[in-house]
Coordinates of C-alpha atoms in Angstrom, one line a residue:
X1 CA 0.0 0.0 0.0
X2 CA 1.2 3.4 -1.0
X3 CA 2.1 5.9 1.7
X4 CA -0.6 8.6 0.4
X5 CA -3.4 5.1 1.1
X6 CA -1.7 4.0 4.4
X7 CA -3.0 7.3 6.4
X8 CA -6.0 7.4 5.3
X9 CA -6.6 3.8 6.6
X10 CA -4.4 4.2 9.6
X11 CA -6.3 7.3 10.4
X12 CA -9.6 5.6 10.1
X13 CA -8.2 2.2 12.1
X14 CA -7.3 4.4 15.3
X15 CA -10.5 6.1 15.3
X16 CA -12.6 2.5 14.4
X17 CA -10.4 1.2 17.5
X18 CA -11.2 4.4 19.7
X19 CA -14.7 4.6 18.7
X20 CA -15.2 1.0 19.3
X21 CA -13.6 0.6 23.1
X22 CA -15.7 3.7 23.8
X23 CA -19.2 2.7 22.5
X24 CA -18.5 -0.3 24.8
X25 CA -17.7 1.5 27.5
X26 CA -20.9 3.7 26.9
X27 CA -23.2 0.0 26.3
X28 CA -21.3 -1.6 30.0
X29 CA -22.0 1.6 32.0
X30 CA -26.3 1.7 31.5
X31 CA -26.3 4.6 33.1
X32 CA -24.3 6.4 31.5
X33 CA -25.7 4.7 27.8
X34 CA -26.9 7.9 26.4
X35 CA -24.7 10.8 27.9
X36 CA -21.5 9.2 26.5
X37 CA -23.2 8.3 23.1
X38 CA -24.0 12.2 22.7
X39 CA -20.0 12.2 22.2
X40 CA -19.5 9.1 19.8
X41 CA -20.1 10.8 16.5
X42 CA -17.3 12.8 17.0
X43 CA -15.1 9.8 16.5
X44 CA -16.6 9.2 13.2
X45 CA -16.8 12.6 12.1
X46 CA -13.2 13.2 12.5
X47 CA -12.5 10.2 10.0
X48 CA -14.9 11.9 7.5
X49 CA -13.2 15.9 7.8
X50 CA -9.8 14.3 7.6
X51 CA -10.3 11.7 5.4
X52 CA -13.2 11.8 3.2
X53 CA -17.1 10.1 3.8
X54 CA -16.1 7.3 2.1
X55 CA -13.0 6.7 5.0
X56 CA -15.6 7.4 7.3
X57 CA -18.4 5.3 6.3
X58 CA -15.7 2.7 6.5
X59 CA -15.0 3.4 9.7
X60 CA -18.7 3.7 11.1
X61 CA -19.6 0.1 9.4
X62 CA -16.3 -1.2 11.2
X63 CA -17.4 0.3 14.3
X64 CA -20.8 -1.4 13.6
X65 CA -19.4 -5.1 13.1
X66 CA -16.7 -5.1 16.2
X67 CA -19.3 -3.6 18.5
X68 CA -21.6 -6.2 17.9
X69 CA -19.3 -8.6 18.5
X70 CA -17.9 -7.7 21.3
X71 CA -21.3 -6.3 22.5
X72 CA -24.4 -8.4 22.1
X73 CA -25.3 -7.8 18.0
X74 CA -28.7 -6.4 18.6
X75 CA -27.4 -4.0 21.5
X76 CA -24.3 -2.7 19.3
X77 CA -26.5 -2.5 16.2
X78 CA -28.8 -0.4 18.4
X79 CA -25.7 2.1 19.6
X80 CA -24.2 3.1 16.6
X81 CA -26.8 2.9 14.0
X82 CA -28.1 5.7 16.9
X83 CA -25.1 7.6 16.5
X84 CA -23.2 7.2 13.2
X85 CA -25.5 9.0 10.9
X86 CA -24.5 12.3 13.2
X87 CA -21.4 11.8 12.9
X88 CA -20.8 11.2 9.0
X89 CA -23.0 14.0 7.9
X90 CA -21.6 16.6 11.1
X91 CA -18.1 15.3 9.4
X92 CA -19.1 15.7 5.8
X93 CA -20.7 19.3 6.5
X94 CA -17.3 20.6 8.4
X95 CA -15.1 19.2 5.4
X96 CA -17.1 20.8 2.9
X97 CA -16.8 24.3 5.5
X98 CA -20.1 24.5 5.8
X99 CA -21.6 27.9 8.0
X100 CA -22.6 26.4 11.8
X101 CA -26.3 26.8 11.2
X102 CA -26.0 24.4 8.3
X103 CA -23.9 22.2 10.3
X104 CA -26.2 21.8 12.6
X105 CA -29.6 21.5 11.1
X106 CA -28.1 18.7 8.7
X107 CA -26.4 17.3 12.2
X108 CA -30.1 17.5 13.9
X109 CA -31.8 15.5 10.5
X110 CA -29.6 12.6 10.3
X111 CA -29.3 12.1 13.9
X112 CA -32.9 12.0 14.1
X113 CA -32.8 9.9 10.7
X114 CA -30.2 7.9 13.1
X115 CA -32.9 7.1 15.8
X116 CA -35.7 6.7 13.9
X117 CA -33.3 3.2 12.2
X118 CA -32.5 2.3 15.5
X119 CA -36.4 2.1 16.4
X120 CA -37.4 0.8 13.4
X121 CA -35.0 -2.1 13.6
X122 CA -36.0 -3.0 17.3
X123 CA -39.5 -2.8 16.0
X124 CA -39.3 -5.2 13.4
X125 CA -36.9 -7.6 15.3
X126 CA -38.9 -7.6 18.3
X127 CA -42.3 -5.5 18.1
X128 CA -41.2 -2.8 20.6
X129 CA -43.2 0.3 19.7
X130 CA -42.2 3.3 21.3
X131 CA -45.7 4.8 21.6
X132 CA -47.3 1.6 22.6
X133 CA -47.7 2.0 26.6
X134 CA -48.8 -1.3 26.9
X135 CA -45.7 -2.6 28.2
X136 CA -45.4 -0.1 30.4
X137 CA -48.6 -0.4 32.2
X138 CA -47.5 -4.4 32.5
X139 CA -44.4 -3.5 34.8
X140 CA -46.3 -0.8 36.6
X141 CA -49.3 -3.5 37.4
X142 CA -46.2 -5.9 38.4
X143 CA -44.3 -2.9 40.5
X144 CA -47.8 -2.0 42.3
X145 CA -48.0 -5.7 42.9
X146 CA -44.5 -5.9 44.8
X147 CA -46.2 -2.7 47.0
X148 CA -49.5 -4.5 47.5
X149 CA -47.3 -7.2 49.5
X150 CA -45.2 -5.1 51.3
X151 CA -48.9 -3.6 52.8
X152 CA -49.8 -1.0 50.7
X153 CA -53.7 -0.2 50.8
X154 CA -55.6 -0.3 47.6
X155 CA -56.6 3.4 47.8
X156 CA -53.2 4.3 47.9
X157 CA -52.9 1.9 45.0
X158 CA -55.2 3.5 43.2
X159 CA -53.5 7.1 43.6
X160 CA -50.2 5.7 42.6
X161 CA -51.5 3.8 39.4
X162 CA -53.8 7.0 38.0
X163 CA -50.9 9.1 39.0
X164 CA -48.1 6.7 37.0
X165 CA -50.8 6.5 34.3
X166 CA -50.9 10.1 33.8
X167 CA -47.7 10.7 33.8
X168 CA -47.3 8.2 31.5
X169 CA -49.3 8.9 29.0
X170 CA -47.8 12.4 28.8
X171 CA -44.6 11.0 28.5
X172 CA -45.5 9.0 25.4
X173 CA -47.8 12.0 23.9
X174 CA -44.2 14.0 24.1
X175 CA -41.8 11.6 22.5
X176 CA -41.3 13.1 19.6
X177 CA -40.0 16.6 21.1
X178 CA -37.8 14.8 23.1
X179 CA -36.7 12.6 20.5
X180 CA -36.2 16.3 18.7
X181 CA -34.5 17.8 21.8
X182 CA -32.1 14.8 22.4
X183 CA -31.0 15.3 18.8
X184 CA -30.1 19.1 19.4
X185 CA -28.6 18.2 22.3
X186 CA -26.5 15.6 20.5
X187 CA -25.2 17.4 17.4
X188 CA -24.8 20.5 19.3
X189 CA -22.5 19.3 22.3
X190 CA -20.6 16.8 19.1
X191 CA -20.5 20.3 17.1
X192 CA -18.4 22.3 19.9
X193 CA -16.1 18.6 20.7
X194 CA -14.9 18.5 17.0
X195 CA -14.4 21.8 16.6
X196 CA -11.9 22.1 19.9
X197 CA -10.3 19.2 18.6
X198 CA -10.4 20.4 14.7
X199 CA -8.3 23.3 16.2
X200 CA -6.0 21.6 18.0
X201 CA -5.7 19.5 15.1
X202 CA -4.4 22.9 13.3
X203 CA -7.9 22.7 10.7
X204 CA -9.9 25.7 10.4
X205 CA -13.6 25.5 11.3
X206 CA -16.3 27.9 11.8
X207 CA -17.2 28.7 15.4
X208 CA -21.0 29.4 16.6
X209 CA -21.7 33.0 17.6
X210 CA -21.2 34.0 21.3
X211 CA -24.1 32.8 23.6
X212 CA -24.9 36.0 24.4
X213 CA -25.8 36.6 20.7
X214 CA -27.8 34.1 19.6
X215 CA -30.9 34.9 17.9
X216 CA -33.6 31.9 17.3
X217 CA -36.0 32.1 14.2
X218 CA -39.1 33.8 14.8
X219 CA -40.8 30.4 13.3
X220 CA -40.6 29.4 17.6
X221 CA -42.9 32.1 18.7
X222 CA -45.5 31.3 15.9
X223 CA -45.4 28.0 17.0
X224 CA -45.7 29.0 20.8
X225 CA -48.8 30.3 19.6
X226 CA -50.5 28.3 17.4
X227 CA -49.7 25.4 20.1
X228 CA -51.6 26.8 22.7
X229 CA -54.2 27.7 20.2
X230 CA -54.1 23.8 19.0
X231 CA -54.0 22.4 22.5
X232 CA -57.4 24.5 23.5
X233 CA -59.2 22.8 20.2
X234 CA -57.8 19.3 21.5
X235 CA -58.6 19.3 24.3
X236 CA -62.1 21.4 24.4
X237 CA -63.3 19.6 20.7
X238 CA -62.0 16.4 21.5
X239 CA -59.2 16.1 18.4
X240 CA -56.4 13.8 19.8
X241 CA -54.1 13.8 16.7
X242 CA -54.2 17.8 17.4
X243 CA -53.8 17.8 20.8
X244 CA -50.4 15.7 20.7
X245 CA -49.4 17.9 17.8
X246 CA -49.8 21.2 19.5
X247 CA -48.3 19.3 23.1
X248 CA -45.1 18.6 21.3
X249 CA -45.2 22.0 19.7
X250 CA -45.4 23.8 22.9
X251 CA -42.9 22.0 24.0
X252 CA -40.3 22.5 21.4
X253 CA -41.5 26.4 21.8
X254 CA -40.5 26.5 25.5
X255 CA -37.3 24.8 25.5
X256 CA -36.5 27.7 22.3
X257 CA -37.5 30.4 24.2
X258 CA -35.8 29.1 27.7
X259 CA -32.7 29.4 25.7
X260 CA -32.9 32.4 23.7
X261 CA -34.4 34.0 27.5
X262 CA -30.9 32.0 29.0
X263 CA -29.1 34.1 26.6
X264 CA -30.8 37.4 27.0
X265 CA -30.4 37.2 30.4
X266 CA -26.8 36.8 30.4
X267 CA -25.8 39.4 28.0
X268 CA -28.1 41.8 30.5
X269 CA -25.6 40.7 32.8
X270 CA -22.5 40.9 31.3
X271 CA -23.9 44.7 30.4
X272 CA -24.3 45.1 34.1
X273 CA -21.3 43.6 35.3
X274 CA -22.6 40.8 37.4
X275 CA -20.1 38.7 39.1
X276 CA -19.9 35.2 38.3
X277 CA -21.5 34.0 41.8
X278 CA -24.3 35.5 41.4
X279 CA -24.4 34.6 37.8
X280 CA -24.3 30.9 39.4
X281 CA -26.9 31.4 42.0
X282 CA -29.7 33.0 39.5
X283 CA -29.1 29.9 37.4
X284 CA -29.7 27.1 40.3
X285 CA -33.0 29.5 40.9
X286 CA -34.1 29.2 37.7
X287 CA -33.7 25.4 37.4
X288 CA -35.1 24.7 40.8
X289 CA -38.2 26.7 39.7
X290 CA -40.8 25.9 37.4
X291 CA -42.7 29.4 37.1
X292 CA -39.2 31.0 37.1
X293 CA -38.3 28.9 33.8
X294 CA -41.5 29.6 32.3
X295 CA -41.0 33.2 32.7
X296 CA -37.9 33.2 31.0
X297 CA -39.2 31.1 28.4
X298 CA -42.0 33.5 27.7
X299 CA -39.4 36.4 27.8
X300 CA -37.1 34.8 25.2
X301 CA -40.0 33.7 23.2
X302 CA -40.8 37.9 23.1
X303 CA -37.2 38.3 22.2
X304 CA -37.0 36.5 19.5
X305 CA -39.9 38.6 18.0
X306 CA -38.7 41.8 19.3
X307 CA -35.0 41.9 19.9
X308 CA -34.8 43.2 22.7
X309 CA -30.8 43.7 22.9
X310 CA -30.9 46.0 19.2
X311 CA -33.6 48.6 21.5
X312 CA -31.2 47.8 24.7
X313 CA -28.0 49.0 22.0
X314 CA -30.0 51.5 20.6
X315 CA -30.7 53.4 23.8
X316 CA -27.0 53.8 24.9

């Protein structure tokens, strides 16, 4: 093998190797199963900005065959089939020097492109729907039983079971905006890993703007209010598709205006010179409190429509 084809594939070998003892790392520690996989795309992604996609769709179907060997095949299947798609396209987008927004919308698509395999291969090899709570209520029937035997009266059986129910229920209504969130979550924390390294690396790559300047699309507060709107009709008319629609809605439109109200907030601050302790303790206050959140969710949600730092510049 030539010298010019022996760094490409001892680029992509390391990485396959790396990528590999860390997604079973991530699989062994259950807990910890989702919050280390936000980070494994970055191993593939690096093999596609140095290399090329085709090194790095190598290395993701490598990382694919030795994790489910040395992982059960359905578990390691599950993991990276999760992640990969992040990382080739977040990989593909930086080679190309693609702007950050673009980086991260097409980062966002095919990780959610990347879940939706993952659950449609455990559906059709074992019939697990995600929205089907049946299964559910099964180990909640068999967990209520364990309390019924340690003495637990039936009334407060009853609480505990409509409660769980409830709950529940909401939880599966919601799944798509978390499957939506998780995604952002993913692409953006794998987004700011392979840039740091990118740079260390001595490759140029665009940075996002500072925190205290971002500025959402005003598509969020539309949606803010054509979910509530939609959540009235379902619920008062009795439309459940619409209801679930406008839940998930609302809840994308919250967690968009909790950041853009996050980073309102703290450019007010940095204009007013708070210290960093104070900074710290108006943070834990906000996420110890619902209404607080919600009010700075409404505020950045206003923000985004009305831009509130241009007037803030304008008057100084």
């Amino acid at each position: 093998m030539s010298e010019q084809g022996a760094r490409p594939a001892a680029t992509a070998g390391v990485m396959t190797a790396a990528a590999v003892v860390y997604a079973l790392a991530a699989i062994y520690l259950p807990m910890l199963t989702m919050m280390m996989g936000l980070l494994w795309p970055v191993f593939i992604a690096l093999v596609t900005v140095r290399e090329g996609l085709r090194w790095g769709m190598l290395a993701a179907a490598a990382s694919l065959l030795l994790t489910m060997l040395f992982a059960t095949p359905v578990t390691g299947a599950f993991f990276v089939l999760s992640f990969a798609p992040t990382g080739l396209v977040l990989g593909a987008l930086f080679r190309r020097g693609a702007d950050p927004m673009r980086a991260l919308v097409g980062g966002g698509l095919a990780s959610l492109a990347g879940k939706a395999a993952a659950a449609g291969m455990m559906f059709l090899i074992f019939g697990l729907n995600p929205f089907d709570i049946s299964m559910a209520n099964e180990t909640m029937d068999e967990t209520l039983a364990v309390y019924r035997s340690l003495g637990m009266n039936e009334a407060q059986l009853e609480e505990t079971r409509a409660a769980s129910a409830q709950v529940l229920e909401l939880f599966v209504l919601m799944l798509p905006a978390l499957f939506l969130g998780s995604s952002v979550i993913e692409v953006t924390a794998c987004f700011v890993v392979l840039r740091k390294v990118l740079h260390r690396l001595g490759i140029p790559a665009a940075r996002l703007p500072a925190f205290t300047e971002w500025r959402l699309p005003v598509f969020f507060s539309y949606l803010f209010a054509f979910s509530l709107i939609g959540i009235y009709w379902g619920t008062t008319r009795d439309i459940a598709w619409l209801y679930q629609a406008a839940l998930n809605g609302y809840l994308i439109s919250f967690i968009a205006g909790l950041v853009q109200g996050i980073s309102l907030m703290q450019f007010l601050m940095q204009r007013f010179q708070v210290s960093s302790f104070v900074r710290v303790l108006i943070y834990v206050f906000i996420a110890l409190n619902g209404f607080m959140a919600q009010i700075i969710s409404w505020t950045g949600l206003f923000d985004i429509a009305v831009d509130y730092r241009k007037k803030f510049r304008k008057s100084q």
